[in-house]
Amino acid sequence: MKNDNALVSQPTYYEEVQRKGYSRRDFVKFVSMMTAFIGLEQSAIGQVAKALETKQRMPVIWLHFQECTCCSESFLRSSHPIVADILLDKISLDYSETLMAASGTQAEDVLKNTMAKYKGQYLLCIEGSVPMGADGVYCMIGGKTSFQILQEVSEGAAAIIAWGSCASNGCVQSAKPNPTGATPIHKLIKGKPIIKVPGCPPIGEVMAGVIVHYLTFGRIPELDRLGRPKAFYNKRVHDTCYRRPFYDAGLFVETFDDENAKKGYCLYKVGCKGPSTYNACAVTKWNGGTSFPIQSGHPCIGCSEENFWDNGRLYDRASSFSGFGIEANADDLGKVALGVTAAGLAVHAIATNFGKSKLIHDHETEGKESEQELDS
Amino acid sequence: MANKYLHIPRLRRVYVWELPVRIYHWLNALAIVVLIITGFYISNPVALLSSKDASQQYIMGWFRYIHFAAAYIFFFNFLFRLYWGFVGNKYANWKQFIPTSKRFFHEIWAVFKIDILMLKKNGKEQEHLSIGHNAMAGIIYFMTFLAFLVQCLTGFGLYARMSSWWLPKLFAWVPVLLGGDILTRKIHHWSMWYFIIFTVIHVYLVFYHDYVEGRGETSSMVGGWKFIEEDVFEKNLHQTPNPEKTEVEEITKH
């Protein structure tokens, strides 16, 4: 295999941009956008530009396990063409089942070469969860289970990005009863920096932002307690939602076809999970800043939150209570429990008048005697 | 004249609930009622018939504001009660709530037999004589304190990300531990039902004890007084969970 040479000569990102035919102006626009997305101030634009001009491309291995490739799709549709062209298509990806031309032995060799040559340097991006059930046979590539591949490739990775809800928390395939034993990356790999970028899919600009941050500063971005980049997952969708004033006012959509829905009231009562969901949807929006679910009249389903498939119905705030049928929610059960309690107390009250009749009678007699004494 | 009424027992007045305990109790009751009402609204707001613009009203905002204000009162009141469990009188002491002796469980069983199953002994109706809490009440209050803790943890956990104060931020780890706000919110909502059912049973039992025993159960949380028959008092026949060692022998003998 002679693709060794291709790996050795490393152009910088800026060189690649130029070769691709973009102007300096396009490049600076891209840099400004990225700087804003990763939450840096204006003065950092120079720093980001310099990093992209001088730093050699970073080798990236992008693995696909149990997933639907919606993360890749989202990434490819980042609003700025340079994201797709440069970060993905042209430069970074040494290995990606979806996007590379090579297949079979060739592809596996690329993977091996990259791993050997850039041991401890490459960025490992993972899309999808790892099935651990039945010894991992549910997802195998080139005769190896996902877990074997993950262990081998993560060994020499500088950092790991867990793309999407699959890799960060298991997503739909880990929903009960989780037949394949789908497991997120952070539960399998210890001792490596792991950046979780949850969402189904995550926003393309957010994905690009995470990579650019890593390129610029050579270290992972600041993460919150759940391991997500603070720049994008620090705020609830609810707190950045443009419909928030309707929530505070108490004005809600009651059904999807009512007058309130036409007026654009808050979607809280039709199941919006925005108040419990941390993501940048309401700020960055989707498809180049066109819209996001709530803007198009659909409640947030909380796709970037852990276990969102099992967290109750999508169009209802009331949480269903597993083990008591599909329709039972906490309040239904509470009312039943309250009814049972009231009935129990009523029975007890009646029983008291029989079981303690002598005591009650004696006390009454005592009291009456005292009353009479007062009169005399 | 006096001889005629000798069979009527004289009652001793015992100062059971000190003023801080009474204030705690009613503040707590008020906070819980407010929290439940506002909590129900927040979880499922009523449809508002209003043609006003969003900028002209703040209904949900006020409900949330009152909920959070009541939560702070509830929280600090709870902390105060924990403190009082160490410095208050023996009826307020933590040992009334947490079993530290076998006798505590024996008393729970006795209360169960007398007040719930209403068993008679040698054909005679029985009374369980306790001045403060009986052991059954004590352990249920302990469970209630645990429910307080759950509500404080989950409630402030949800509130932490909205707050800039360090105190709620101390609870930021709770949703992290539970894997997100969605489950945290659920637990917060489910636990509320414990308070509703507790309140119903609690109020019923206050009436029950007053009705059957006539020792001032209901008014005790207002004035602090309960009454106990002179002979019971002098012979030390009343029950108290986790009594001092000297009392144990006498009571178990009885």
Tab-separated table of N, CA and C in Angstrom, chain A residues 224-226 228 233-236 239 244-252 254 265 268-269 273 275-278 302 305-306 308 310-312 317-321 330-331 334-335 337-338 341 345 348-349 351-360 363 366 369-370 372-373 376, chain B residues 1 4-5 7-9 40-48 50 52-54 57-62 64 114-116 118 120 125-127 158 161-162 169 172-173 175-176 178-183 185-186 189-190 192-193 196-197 200-201 204-205 208 211-214 229:
chain	number	residue	atom	x	y	z
A	224	ASP	N	-19.590	20.444	30.395
A	224	ASP	CA	-20.413	20.520	31.598
A	224	ASP	C	-20.305	19.193	32.344
A	225	ARG	N	-21.090	19.066	33.411
A	225	ARG	CA	-20.973	17.885	34.257
A	225	ARG	C	-21.368	16.597	33.547
A	226	LEU	N	-22.162	16.734	32.483
A	226	LEU	CA	-22.545	15.535	31.743
A	226	LEU	C	-21.615	15.276	30.552
A	228	ARG	N	-20.760	17.451	28.074
A	228	ARG	CA	-21.131	18.120	26.822
A	228	ARG	C	-20.452	19.485	26.763
A	233	TYR	N	-24.331	23.442	25.099
A	233	TYR	CA	-25.309	22.694	25.894
A	233	TYR	C	-25.500	23.282	27.284
A	234	ASN	N	-25.161	24.558	27.415
A	234	ASN	CA	-25.244	25.173	28.740
A	234	ASN	C	-26.640	25.682	29.047
A	235	LYS	N	-27.424	25.901	28.019
A	235	LYS	CA	-28.743	26.499	28.240
A	235	LYS	C	-29.849	25.546	27.806
A	236	ARG	N	-30.971	25.690	28.490
A	236	ARG	CA	-32.124	24.896	28.090
A	236	ARG	C	-32.749	25.523	26.844
A	239	ASP	N	-35.083	28.236	27.795
A	239	ASP	CA	-34.584	29.550	28.227
A	239	ASP	C	-34.131	30.417	27.058
A	244	ARG	N	-40.911	31.806	24.735
A	244	ARG	CA	-40.880	31.852	26.186
A	244	ARG	C	-41.841	32.881	26.791
A	245	PRO	N	-41.995	34.068	26.192
A	245	PRO	CA	-42.934	35.032	26.786
A	245	PRO	C	-44.353	34.484	26.918
A	246	PHE	N	-44.768	33.622	25.993
A	246	PHE	CA	-46.108	33.036	26.083
A	246	PHE	C	-46.184	32.076	27.272
A	247	TYR	N	-45.080	31.391	27.521
A	247	TYR	CA	-45.023	30.493	28.684
A	247	TYR	C	-45.182	31.292	29.969
A	248	ASP	N	-44.393	32.337	30.111
A	248	ASP	CA	-44.443	33.132	31.331
A	248	ASP	C	-45.806	33.781	31.514
A	249	ALA	N	-46.449	34.117	30.378
A	249	ALA	CA	-47.762	34.751	30.468
A	249	ALA	C	-48.853	33.732	30.775
A	250	GLY	N	-48.556	32.454	30.587
A	250	GLY	CA	-49.583	31.421	30.806
A	250	GLY	C	-50.436	31.177	29.582
A	251	LEU	N	-49.915	31.514	28.410
A	251	LEU	CA	-50.664	31.320	27.161
A	251	LEU	C	-50.133	30.089	26.426
A	252	PHE	N	-50.983	29.079	26.307
A	252	PHE	CA	-50.507	27.803	25.771
A	252	PHE	C	-51.366	27.301	24.618
A	254	GLU	N	-53.388	24.483	23.208
A	254	GLU	CA	-54.084	23.379	23.862
A	254	GLU	C	-54.133	22.158	22.948
A	265	TYR	N	-48.541	30.405	20.314
A	265	TYR	CA	-48.335	30.335	21.762
A	265	TYR	C	-47.367	29.209	22.126
A	268	TYR	N	-45.853	24.103	25.515
A	268	TYR	CA	-45.641	23.355	26.770
A	268	TYR	C	-46.685	22.263	26.994
A	269	LYS	N	-47.960	22.620	26.795
A	269	LYS	CA	-49.016	21.663	27.133
A	269	LYS	C	-49.215	20.577	26.079
A	273	LYS	N	-40.586	19.413	25.405
A	273	LYS	CA	-39.567	19.036	26.383
A	273	LYS	C	-38.479	20.106	26.502
A	275	PRO	N	-38.255	22.695	28.320
A	275	PRO	CA	-37.853	23.037	29.690
A	275	PRO	C	-36.895	22.032	30.330
A	276	SER	N	-36.726	20.864	29.742
A	276	SER	CA	-35.815	19.881	30.332
A	276	SER	C	-34.669	19.531	29.395
A	277	THR	N	-34.534	20.286	28.318
A	277	THR	CA	-33.575	19.888	27.286
A	277	THR	C	-32.495	20.941	27.107
A	278	TYR	N	-31.258	20.484	27.140
A	278	TYR	CA	-30.121	21.384	26.981
A	278	TYR	C	-29.568	21.252	25.569
A	302	GLY	N	-36.947	16.630	23.022
A	302	GLY	CA	-35.852	16.390	23.964
A	302	GLY	C	-34.834	15.386	23.462
A	305	GLU	N	-31.503	14.751	25.202
A	305	GLU	CA	-31.490	14.344	26.608
A	305	GLU	C	-31.371	12.830	26.716
A	306	GLU	N	-30.706	12.403	27.770
A	306	GLU	CA	-30.519	10.977	27.975
A	306	GLU	C	-31.860	10.264	28.058
A	308	PHE	N	-34.306	9.720	26.057
A	308	PHE	CA	-35.494	10.483	25.703
A	308	PHE	C	-36.634	9.631	25.149
A	310	ASP	N	-37.597	6.766	26.354
A	310	ASP	CA	-38.338	6.133	27.449
A	310	ASP	C	-38.867	7.160	28.438
A	311	ASN	N	-38.667	8.434	28.138
A	311	ASN	CA	-39.058	9.457	29.105
A	311	ASN	C	-40.479	9.966	28.908
A	312	GLY	N	-41.369	9.100	28.602
A	312	GLY	CA	-42.767	9.520	28.461
A	312	GLY	C	-43.115	9.861	27.036
A	317	ARG	N	-46.996	16.181	28.593
A	317	ARG	CA	-46.033	16.507	29.656
A	317	ARG	C	-46.142	15.503	30.783
A	318	ALA	N	-47.353	14.979	31.004
A	318	ALA	CA	-47.532	14.037	32.101
A	318	ALA	C	-46.678	12.805	31.835
A	319	SER	N	-45.948	12.410	32.842
A	319	SER	CA	-45.031	11.299	32.629
A	319	SER	C	-45.747	9.987	32.864
A	320	SER	N	-45.618	9.087	31.916
A	320	SER	CA	-46.253	7.790	32.077
A	320	SER	C	-45.505	7.000	33.135
A	321	PHE	N	-46.193	6.068	33.713
A	321	PHE	CA	-45.651	5.332	34.845
A	321	PHE	C	-45.510	3.886	34.419
A	330	ALA	N	-48.497	9.622	36.612
A	330	ALA	CA	-48.318	9.801	38.049
A	330	ALA	C	-49.586	10.337	38.700
A	331	ASP	N	-50.269	11.261	38.038
A	331	ASP	CA	-51.445	11.862	38.654
A	331	ASP	C	-52.615	10.896	38.721
A	334	GLY	N	-51.834	8.712	41.544
A	334	GLY	CA	-51.979	9.485	42.772
A	334	GLY	C	-53.429	9.586	43.184
A	335	LYS	N	-54.308	9.824	42.200
A	335	LYS	CA	-55.730	9.957	42.513
A	335	LYS	C	-56.297	8.631	43.014
A	337	ALA	N	-54.581	6.275	44.523
A	337	ALA	CA	-54.023	6.083	45.864
A	337	ALA	C	-54.779	6.930	46.883
A	338	LEU	N	-55.120	8.151	46.479
A	338	LEU	CA	-55.858	9.054	47.372
A	338	LEU	C	-57.244	8.480	47.664
A	341	THR	N	-56.916	5.611	50.008
A	341	THR	CA	-56.635	6.123	51.349
A	341	THR	C	-57.909	6.624	52.018
A	345	LEU	N	-59.634	5.209	55.389
A	345	LEU	CA	-59.869	6.044	56.567
A	345	LEU	C	-61.343	6.011	56.973
A	348	HIS	N	-61.902	2.889	58.761
A	348	HIS	CA	-61.288	2.989	60.086
A	348	HIS	C	-62.162	3.832	61.021
A	349	ALA	N	-62.727	4.911	60.487
A	349	ALA	CA	-63.550	5.793	61.304
A	349	ALA	C	-64.781	5.055	61.812
A	351	ALA	N	-65.028	1.745	62.075
A	351	ALA	CA	-64.547	0.698	62.982
A	351	ALA	C	-64.228	1.272	64.354
A	352	THR	N	-63.729	2.506	64.389
A	352	THR	CA	-63.387	3.136	65.662
A	352	THR	C	-64.612	3.232	66.570
A	353	ASN	N	-65.731	3.598	65.966
A	353	ASN	CA	-66.945	3.764	66.770
A	353	ASN	C	-67.453	2.459	67.350
A	354	PHE	N	-67.061	1.343	66.718
A	354	PHE	CA	-67.412	0.048	67.300
A	354	PHE	C	-66.305	-0.438	68.224
A	355	GLY	N	-65.100	-0.457	67.708
A	355	GLY	CA	-63.967	-1.030	68.442
A	355	GLY	C	-63.602	-0.255	69.698
A	356	LYS	N	-63.862	1.034	69.715
A	356	LYS	CA	-63.476	1.851	70.868
A	356	LYS	C	-64.710	2.449	71.539
A	357	SER	N	-65.852	1.819	71.341
A	357	SER	CA	-67.101	2.425	71.807
A	357	SER	C	-67.098	2.651	73.315
A	358	LYS	N	-66.528	1.702	74.065
A	358	LYS	CA	-66.557	1.829	75.527
A	358	LYS	C	-65.676	3.003	75.970
A	359	LEU	N	-64.491	3.085	75.388
A	359	LEU	CA	-63.583	4.191	75.733
A	359	LEU	C	-64.249	5.532	75.472
A	360	ILE	N	-64.808	5.645	74.274
A	360	ILE	CA	-65.437	6.911	73.897
A	360	ILE	C	-66.601	7.217	74.842
A	363	HIS	N	-65.355	8.355	78.305
A	363	HIS	CA	-64.886	9.740	78.280
A	363	HIS	C	-66.060	10.698	78.239
A	366	GLU	N	-67.675	10.829	81.706
A	366	GLU	CA	-66.808	11.665	82.557
A	366	GLU	C	-67.071	13.137	82.312
A	369	GLU	N	-70.439	14.320	83.500
A	369	GLU	CA	-70.481	14.446	84.975
A	369	GLU	C	-69.843	15.753	85.396
A	370	SER	N	-68.713	16.052	84.812
A	370	SER	CA	-68.014	17.294	85.144
A	370	SER	C	-68.877	18.492	84.790
A	372	GLN	N	-72.084	18.591	84.745
A	372	GLN	CA	-73.160	18.718	85.724
A	372	GLN	C	-72.654	19.300	87.027
A	373	GLU	N	-71.433	18.918	87.392
A	373	GLU	CA	-70.851	19.447	88.625
A	373	GLU	C	-70.734	20.961	88.533
A	376	SER	N	-74.082	22.519	89.300
A	376	SER	CA	-74.643	22.421	90.635
A	376	SER	C	-74.053	23.441	91.587
B	1	MET	N	-68.435	16.450	98.604
B	1	MET	CA	-68.702	16.774	97.191
B	1	MET	C	-67.607	16.254	96.287
B	4	LYS	N	-67.331	12.503	95.516
B	4	LYS	CA	-68.255	11.953	94.552
B	4	LYS	C	-67.594	11.734	93.179
B	5	TYR	N	-66.650	12.603	92.884
B	5	TYR	CA	-66.045	12.540	91.545
B	5	TYR	C	-64.634	11.960	91.563
B	7	HIS	N	-63.610	9.089	90.980
B	7	HIS	CA	-63.328	8.149	89.880
B	7	HIS	C	-62.940	8.888	88.594
B	8	ILE	N	-63.157	10.206	88.549
B	8	ILE	CA	-62.742	10.952	87.362
B	8	ILE	C	-61.263	11.305	87.483
B	9	PRO	N	-60.459	10.835	86.542
B	9	PRO	CA	-59.013	11.076	86.683
B	9	PRO	C	-58.674	12.554	86.506
B	40	PHE	N	-48.949	21.930	40.908
B	40	PHE	CA	-49.941	21.392	39.977
B	40	PHE	C	-50.134	22.333	38.793
B	41	TYR	N	-50.180	23.621	39.081
B	41	TYR	CA	-50.360	24.573	37.981
B	41	TYR	C	-49.170	24.513	37.023
B	42	ILE	N	-47.977	24.490	37.596
B	42	ILE	CA	-46.786	24.498	36.743
B	42	ILE	C	-46.744	23.238	35.874
B	43	SER	N	-47.149	22.105	36.453
B	43	SER	CA	-47.058	20.865	35.669
B	43	SER	C	-48.157	20.793	34.616
B	44	ASN	N	-49.298	21.389	34.895
B	44	ASN	CA	-50.376	21.340	33.900
B	44	ASN	C	-51.227	22.603	34.007
B	45	PRO	N	-50.756	23.700	33.438
B	45	PRO	CA	-51.444	24.981	33.595
B	45	PRO	C	-52.836	24.958	32.988
B	46	VAL	N	-53.775	25.638	33.637
B	46	VAL	CA	-55.141	25.689	33.112
B	46	VAL	C	-55.174	26.579	31.872
B	47	ALA	N	-56.114	26.267	30.990
B	47	ALA	CA	-56.250	27.076	29.777
B	47	ALA	C	-56.725	28.473	30.169
B	48	LEU	N	-56.060	29.454	29.636
B	48	LEU	CA	-56.334	30.837	30.009
B	48	LEU	C	-57.212	31.469	28.942
B	50	SER	N	-58.001	34.530	27.572
B	50	SER	CA	-57.528	35.901	27.631
B	50	SER	C	-57.141	36.354	26.245
B	52	LYS	N	-55.406	39.124	26.003
B	52	LYS	CA	-54.279	40.032	26.227
B	52	LYS	C	-53.006	39.482	25.601
B	53	ASP	N	-52.135	40.380	25.279
B	53	ASP	CA	-50.832	39.967	24.751
B	53	ASP	C	-49.979	39.364	25.850
B	54	ALA	N	-48.974	38.596	25.413
B	54	ALA	CA	-48.074	37.980	26.381
B	54	ALA	C	-47.398	39.026	27.253
B	57	GLN	N	-49.282	40.059	30.642
B	57	GLN	CA	-49.575	39.191	31.781
B	57	GLN	C	-48.377	38.291	32.108
B	58	TYR	N	-48.445	37.718	33.316
B	58	TYR	CA	-47.289	36.984	33.834
B	58	TYR	C	-47.796	35.872	34.755
B	59	ILE	N	-48.814	35.127	34.279
B	59	ILE	CA	-49.474	34.153	35.150
B	59	ILE	C	-48.514	33.026	35.546
B	60	MET	N	-47.977	32.344	34.552
B	60	MET	CA	-47.046	31.255	34.849
B	60	MET	C	-45.844	31.792	35.615
B	61	GLY	N	-45.413	32.966	35.238
B	61	GLY	CA	-44.281	33.588	35.933
B	61	GLY	C	-44.550	33.735	37.422
B	62	TRP	N	-45.767	34.207	37.762
B	62	TRP	CA	-46.101	34.376	39.185
B	62	TRP	C	-46.203	33.043	39.902
B	64	ARG	N	-44.660	30.344	39.233
B	64	ARG	CA	-43.299	29.835	39.440
B	64	ARG	C	-42.600	30.617	40.543
B	114	ILE	N	-53.339	-1.737	68.533
B	114	ILE	CA	-54.345	-1.008	69.310
B	114	ILE	C	-55.132	-0.022	68.442
B	115	ASP	N	-54.409	0.736	67.592
B	115	ASP	CA	-55.074	1.814	66.868
B	115	ASP	C	-55.557	1.419	65.476
B	116	ILE	N	-54.980	0.389	64.905
B	116	ILE	CA	-55.398	0.027	63.551
B	116	ILE	C	-56.224	-1.258	63.563
B	118	MET	N	-57.385	-2.539	66.282
B	118	MET	CA	-58.308	-2.333	67.415
B	118	MET	C	-58.531	-3.620	68.194
B	120	LYS	N	-58.606	-6.153	71.264
B	120	LYS	CA	-58.897	-5.993	72.694
B	120	LYS	C	-58.015	-6.946	73.482
B	125	GLU	N	-61.101	-2.890	75.896
B	125	GLU	CA	-60.544	-1.984	74.886
B	125	GLU	C	-59.279	-1.342	75.421
B	126	GLN	N	-58.328	-1.192	74.545
B	126	GLN	CA	-57.033	-0.696	75.014
B	126	GLN	C	-56.752	0.705	74.512
B	127	GLU	N	-55.921	1.394	75.274
B	127	GLU	CA	-55.451	2.714	74.860
B	127	GLU	C	-53.946	2.678	74.770
B	158	LEU	N	-33.351	21.022	39.873
B	158	LEU	CA	-33.935	21.574	38.652
B	158	LEU	C	-33.731	23.085	38.585
B	161	ARG	N	-29.838	25.367	37.517
B	161	ARG	CA	-29.359	25.938	36.261
B	161	ARG	C	-29.981	27.297	35.961
B	162	MET	N	-31.048	27.635	36.653
B	162	MET	CA	-31.698	28.923	36.418
B	162	MET	C	-31.185	29.972	37.383
B	169	LYS	N	-27.093	26.244	43.439
B	169	LYS	CA	-26.055	25.629	42.599
B	169	LYS	C	-25.411	24.420	43.270
B	172	ALA	N	-26.659	21.184	41.819
B	172	ALA	CA	-26.553	20.966	40.369
B	172	ALA	C	-26.193	19.519	40.029
B	173	TRP	N	-25.608	18.809	40.987
B	173	TRP	CA	-25.193	17.430	40.701
B	173	TRP	C	-26.370	16.473	40.629
B	175	PRO	N	-29.492	16.442	38.951
B	175	PRO	CA	-29.914	15.989	37.613
B	175	PRO	C	-28.803	15.247	36.868
B	176	VAL	N	-27.569	15.588	37.165
B	176	VAL	CA	-26.446	14.888	36.525
B	176	VAL	C	-26.453	13.430	36.947
B	178	LEU	N	-28.970	11.745	37.997
B	178	LEU	CA	-30.162	11.063	37.499
B	178	LEU	C	-30.194	11.004	35.980
B	179	GLY	N	-29.222	11.639	35.318
B	179	GLY	CA	-29.150	11.563	33.865
B	179	GLY	C	-29.987	12.611	33.148
B	180	GLY	N	-30.330	13.704	33.829
B	180	GLY	CA	-31.023	14.778	33.121
B	180	GLY	C	-32.213	15.331	33.884
B	181	ASP	N	-32.738	16.433	33.359
B	181	ASP	CA	-33.834	17.134	34.032
B	181	ASP	C	-35.150	16.375	33.931
B	182	ILE	N	-35.298	15.551	32.892
B	182	ILE	CA	-36.597	14.927	32.660
B	182	ILE	C	-36.942	13.976	33.803
B	183	LEU	N	-36.011	13.099	34.140
B	183	LEU	CA	-36.255	12.154	35.229
B	183	LEU	C	-36.337	12.887	36.567
B	185	ARG	N	-37.432	15.863	37.131
B	185	ARG	CA	-38.742	16.483	37.211
B	185	ARG	C	-39.819	15.442	37.558
B	186	LYS	N	-39.698	14.260	36.948
B	186	LYS	CA	-40.662	13.193	37.227
B	186	LYS	C	-40.649	12.816	38.700
B	189	HIS	N	-42.300	15.293	40.783
B	189	HIS	CA	-43.756	15.256	40.648
B	189	HIS	C	-44.356	14.049	41.396
B	190	TRP	N	-43.744	12.889	41.214
B	190	TRP	CA	-44.260	11.687	41.892
B	190	TRP	C	-44.249	11.869	43.408
B	192	MET	N	-44.552	14.335	45.203
B	192	MET	CA	-45.570	15.245	45.726
B	192	MET	C	-46.787	14.485	46.239
B	193	TRP	N	-47.097	13.378	45.562
B	193	TRP	CA	-48.276	12.618	45.983
B	193	TRP	C	-48.112	12.057	47.388
B	196	ILE	N	-49.518	14.677	49.664
B	196	ILE	CA	-50.976	14.789	49.656
B	196	ILE	C	-51.585	13.672	50.507
B	197	ILE	N	-51.124	12.451	50.280
B	197	ILE	CA	-51.683	11.318	51.011
B	197	ILE	C	-51.302	11.392	52.485
B	200	VAL	N	-53.651	13.869	54.270
B	200	VAL	CA	-54.990	13.335	54.529
B	200	VAL	C	-54.977	12.411	55.748
B	201	ILE	N	-54.006	11.495	55.771
B	201	ILE	CA	-53.935	10.539	56.887
B	201	ILE	C	-53.599	11.270	58.192
B	204	TYR	N	-56.568	13.123	59.550
B	204	TYR	CA	-57.531	12.145	60.056
B	204	TYR	C	-57.099	11.625	61.427
B	205	LEU	N	-55.821	11.269	61.561
B	205	LEU	CA	-55.356	10.656	62.807
B	205	LEU	C	-55.370	11.640	63.972
B	208	TYR	N	-58.824	11.464	65.042
B	208	TYR	CA	-59.051	10.159	65.663
B	208	TYR	C	-58.574	10.159	67.113
B	211	TYR	N	-60.670	12.305	69.345
B	211	TYR	CA	-61.997	11.716	69.506
B	211	TYR	C	-61.975	10.566	70.500
B	212	VAL	N	-60.962	9.716	70.368
B	212	VAL	CA	-60.919	8.514	71.198
B	212	VAL	C	-60.297	8.782	72.564
B	213	GLU	N	-59.280	9.649	72.614
B	213	GLU	CA	-58.511	9.805	73.848
B	213	GLU	C	-58.889	11.048	74.644
B	214	GLY	N	-59.277	12.106	73.942
B	214	GLY	CA	-59.667	13.326	74.645
B	214	GLY	C	-58.549	13.951	75.460
B	229	GLU	N	-53.466	11.578	82.238
B	229	GLU	CA	-54.030	11.264	83.543
B	229	GLU	C	-52.934	11.246	84.606
